[in-house]
Every structure is written in C-alpha cells, then in structure tokens.
C-alpha cells in the first residue's frame, strides 16, 4: 500500500463515520441510509483503483470523486423530501 492510498482510506473511513453520525443526529429516513452502502461501494472501488498508482487511473478517480458527493446529496435530499411528504399526509 502506498501512503496516498492509506491516507485516502483513512479519509473515507472518517467521512463515512461522520455521515453516519449525522444520519443518526437528524433522524435520517431510508433514502439517506440507502446511500451509505452505495457510497462505501464507490469508495472501495476508488481505493482499489488508486492502489495501482497508474497516473491516468488516479486522475480518473480524482475526476469521478464528485459521485460520492452526489450520492450524499441525493440521500439528504431524499430524506428531506420523504420527511416533508410524511408530514403532509
């Protein structure tokens, strides 16, 4: 393992743990929690890809990293939409 890939793994673990704590704090509904395993799956794929140390692969991972943020955004948005819909019933 390279130092960079170990560092990225640590960042992913901490970020995922913080998002799980956030989910508990806000009383997240199922759309939020559905995104947790999806994000972890993407993170594992990115972690494995950068271990190759291939320049093009690492650059692609860098460019594709916004997909993780998109999944969290969709999870949060889905949670709030579900919460609003539930209060209007």
PDB file of C-alpha atoms in Angstrom:
ATOM      1  CA  UNK A   1       0.000   0.000   0.000  1.00  0.00           C
ATOM      2  CA  UNK A   2       1.185   3.465  -0.788  1.00  0.00           C
ATOM      3  CA  UNK A   3       0.983   6.306   1.683  1.00  0.00           C
ATOM      4  CA  UNK A   4      -1.532   8.058  -0.578  1.00  0.00           C
ATOM      5  CA  UNK A   5      -3.913   5.110  -0.730  1.00  0.00           C
ATOM      6  CA  UNK A   6      -3.706   4.553   3.049  1.00  0.00           C
ATOM      7  CA  UNK A   7      -4.392   8.257   3.601  1.00  0.00           C
ATOM      8  CA  UNK A   8      -7.380   8.160   1.278  1.00  0.00           C
ATOM      9  CA  UNK A   9      -8.699   5.091   3.085  1.00  0.00           C
ATOM     10  CA  UNK A  10      -8.485   6.934   6.394  1.00  0.00           C
ATOM     11  CA  UNK A  11     -10.269   9.953   4.954  1.00  0.00           C
ATOM     12  CA  UNK A  12     -13.038   7.745   3.560  1.00  0.00           C
ATOM     13  CA  UNK A  13     -13.484   5.962   6.898  1.00  0.00           C
ATOM     14  CA  UNK A  14     -13.728   9.223   8.820  1.00  0.00           C
ATOM     15  CA  UNK A  15     -16.043  10.855   6.307  1.00  0.00           C
ATOM     16  CA  UNK A  16     -18.372   7.857   6.246  1.00  0.00           C
ATOM     17  CA  UNK A  17     -18.397   7.672  10.044  1.00  0.00           C
ATOM     18  CA  UNK A  18     -19.259  11.382  10.267  1.00  0.00           C
ATOM     19  CA  UNK A  19     -22.066  10.981   7.741  1.00  0.00           C
ATOM     20  CA  UNK A  20     -23.417   8.025   9.752  1.00  0.00           C
ATOM     21  CA  UNK A  21     -23.350  10.153  12.924  1.00  0.00           C
ATOM     22  CA  UNK A  22     -25.111  12.936  11.021  1.00  0.00           C
ATOM     23  CA  UNK A  23     -27.756  10.457   9.896  1.00  0.00           C
ATOM     24  CA  UNK A  24     -28.417   9.437  13.481  1.00  0.00           C
ATOM     25  CA  UNK A  25     -28.497  13.069  14.671  1.00  0.00           C
ATOM     26  CA  UNK A  26     -31.040  14.162  12.065  1.00  0.00           C
ATOM     27  CA  UNK A  27     -33.133  11.002  12.411  1.00  0.00           C
ATOM     28  CA  UNK A  28     -32.490  10.168   8.764  1.00  0.00           C
ATOM     29  CA  UNK A  29     -35.092   8.227   6.839  1.00  0.00           C
ATOM     30  CA  UNK A  30     -34.495   5.350   4.431  1.00  0.00           C
ATOM     31  CA  UNK A  31     -33.396   7.432   1.378  1.00  0.00           C
ATOM     32  CA  UNK A  32     -30.391   8.633   3.378  1.00  0.00           C
ATOM     33  CA  UNK A  33     -29.446   5.189   4.663  1.00  0.00           C
ATOM     34  CA  UNK A  34     -29.748   3.627   1.200  1.00  0.00           C
ATOM     35  CA  UNK A  35     -26.879   5.865   0.107  1.00  0.00           C
ATOM     36  CA  UNK A  36     -24.485   4.668   2.824  1.00  0.00           C
ATOM     37  CA  UNK A  37     -23.673   1.286   1.224  1.00  0.00           C
ATOM     38  CA  UNK A  38     -23.656   2.889  -2.239  1.00  0.00           C
ATOM     39  CA  UNK A  39     -21.071   5.444  -1.089  1.00  0.00           C
ATOM     40  CA  UNK A  40     -18.958   2.764   0.593  1.00  0.00           C
ATOM     41  CA  UNK A  41     -19.067   0.700  -2.618  1.00  0.00           C
ATOM     42  CA  UNK A  42     -17.783   3.685  -4.631  1.00  0.00           C
ATOM     43  CA  UNK A  43     -15.119   4.429  -2.028  1.00  0.00           C
ATOM     44  CA  UNK A  44     -13.847   0.853  -2.100  1.00  0.00           C
ATOM     45  CA  UNK A  45     -13.680   0.972  -5.889  1.00  0.00           C
ATOM     46  CA  UNK A  46     -11.740   4.229  -5.816  1.00  0.00           C
ATOM     47  CA  UNK A  47      -9.398   2.954  -3.112  1.00  0.00           C
ATOM     48  CA  UNK A  48      -8.611  -0.165  -5.130  1.00  0.00           C
ATOM     49  CA  UNK A  49      -8.110   1.865  -8.304  1.00  0.00           C
ATOM     50  CA  UNK A  50      -5.538   4.250  -6.839  1.00  0.00           C
ATOM     51  CA  UNK A  51      -3.515   1.396  -5.387  1.00  0.00           C
ATOM     52  CA  UNK A  52      -2.355   0.726  -8.966  1.00  0.00           C
ATOM     53  CA  UNK A  53      -0.547   4.095  -8.899  1.00  0.00           C
ATOM     54  CA  UNK A  54      -1.325   4.440 -12.614  1.00  0.00           C
ATOM     55  CA  UNK A  55      -1.362   8.120 -13.474  1.00  0.00           C
ATOM     56  CA  UNK A  56      -4.431   8.010 -15.752  1.00  0.00           C
ATOM     57  CA  UNK A  57      -6.386   5.840 -13.300  1.00  0.00           C
ATOM     58  CA  UNK A  58      -5.612   8.155 -10.392  1.00  0.00           C
ATOM     59  CA  UNK A  59      -6.674  11.177 -12.447  1.00  0.00           C
ATOM     60  CA  UNK A  60      -9.939   9.446 -13.389  1.00  0.00           C
ATOM     61  CA  UNK A  61     -10.609   8.692  -9.719  1.00  0.00           C
ATOM     62  CA  UNK A  62      -9.927  12.346  -8.913  1.00  0.00           C
ATOM     63  CA  UNK A  63     -12.399  13.488 -11.570  1.00  0.00           C
ATOM     64  CA  UNK A  64     -15.029  10.919 -10.538  1.00  0.00           C
ATOM     65  CA  UNK A  65     -14.819  11.726  -6.827  1.00  0.00           C
ATOM     66  CA  UNK A  66     -17.812  14.063  -7.147  1.00  0.00           C
ATOM     67  CA  UNK A  67     -20.031  10.983  -7.499  1.00  0.00           C
ATOM     68  CA  UNK A  68     -19.628  10.352  -3.765  1.00  0.00           C
ATOM     69  CA  UNK A  69     -20.819  13.873  -3.014  1.00  0.00           C
ATOM     70  CA  UNK A  70     -23.702  13.442  -5.425  1.00  0.00           C
ATOM     71  CA  UNK A  71     -24.851  10.280  -3.635  1.00  0.00           C
ATOM     72  CA  UNK A  72     -24.773  12.043  -0.261  1.00  0.00           C
ATOM     73  CA  UNK A  73     -26.670  14.991  -1.749  1.00  0.00           C
ATOM     74  CA  UNK A  74     -29.318  12.645  -3.161  1.00  0.00           C
ATOM     75  CA  UNK A  75     -29.566  10.844   0.179  1.00  0.00           C
ATOM     76  CA  UNK A  76     -30.042  14.089   2.109  1.00  0.00           C
ATOM     77  CA  UNK A  77     -32.480  15.463  -0.442  1.00  0.00           C
ATOM     78  CA  UNK A  78     -34.428  12.219  -0.445  1.00  0.00           C
ATOM     79  CA  UNK A  79     -34.560  12.253   3.354  1.00  0.00           C
ATOM     80  CA  UNK A  80     -35.974  15.776   3.455  1.00  0.00           C
ATOM     81  CA  UNK A  81     -38.447  15.133   0.641  1.00  0.00           C
ATOM     82  CA  UNK A  82     -39.629  11.967   2.411  1.00  0.00           C
ATOM     83  CA  UNK A  83     -39.921  13.876   5.696  1.00  0.00           C
ATOM     84  CA  UNK A  84     -41.925  16.679   4.087  1.00  0.00           C
ATOM     85  CA  UNK A  85     -44.184  14.198   2.293  1.00  0.00           C
ATOM     86  CA  UNK A  86     -44.795  12.299   5.557  1.00  0.00           C
ATOM     87  CA  UNK A  87     -45.795  15.478   7.413  1.00  0.00           C
ATOM     88  CA  UNK A  88     -48.339  16.397   4.742  1.00  0.00           C
ATOM     89  CA  UNK A  89     -50.217  13.108   4.922  1.00  0.00           C
TER      90      UNK A  89
END
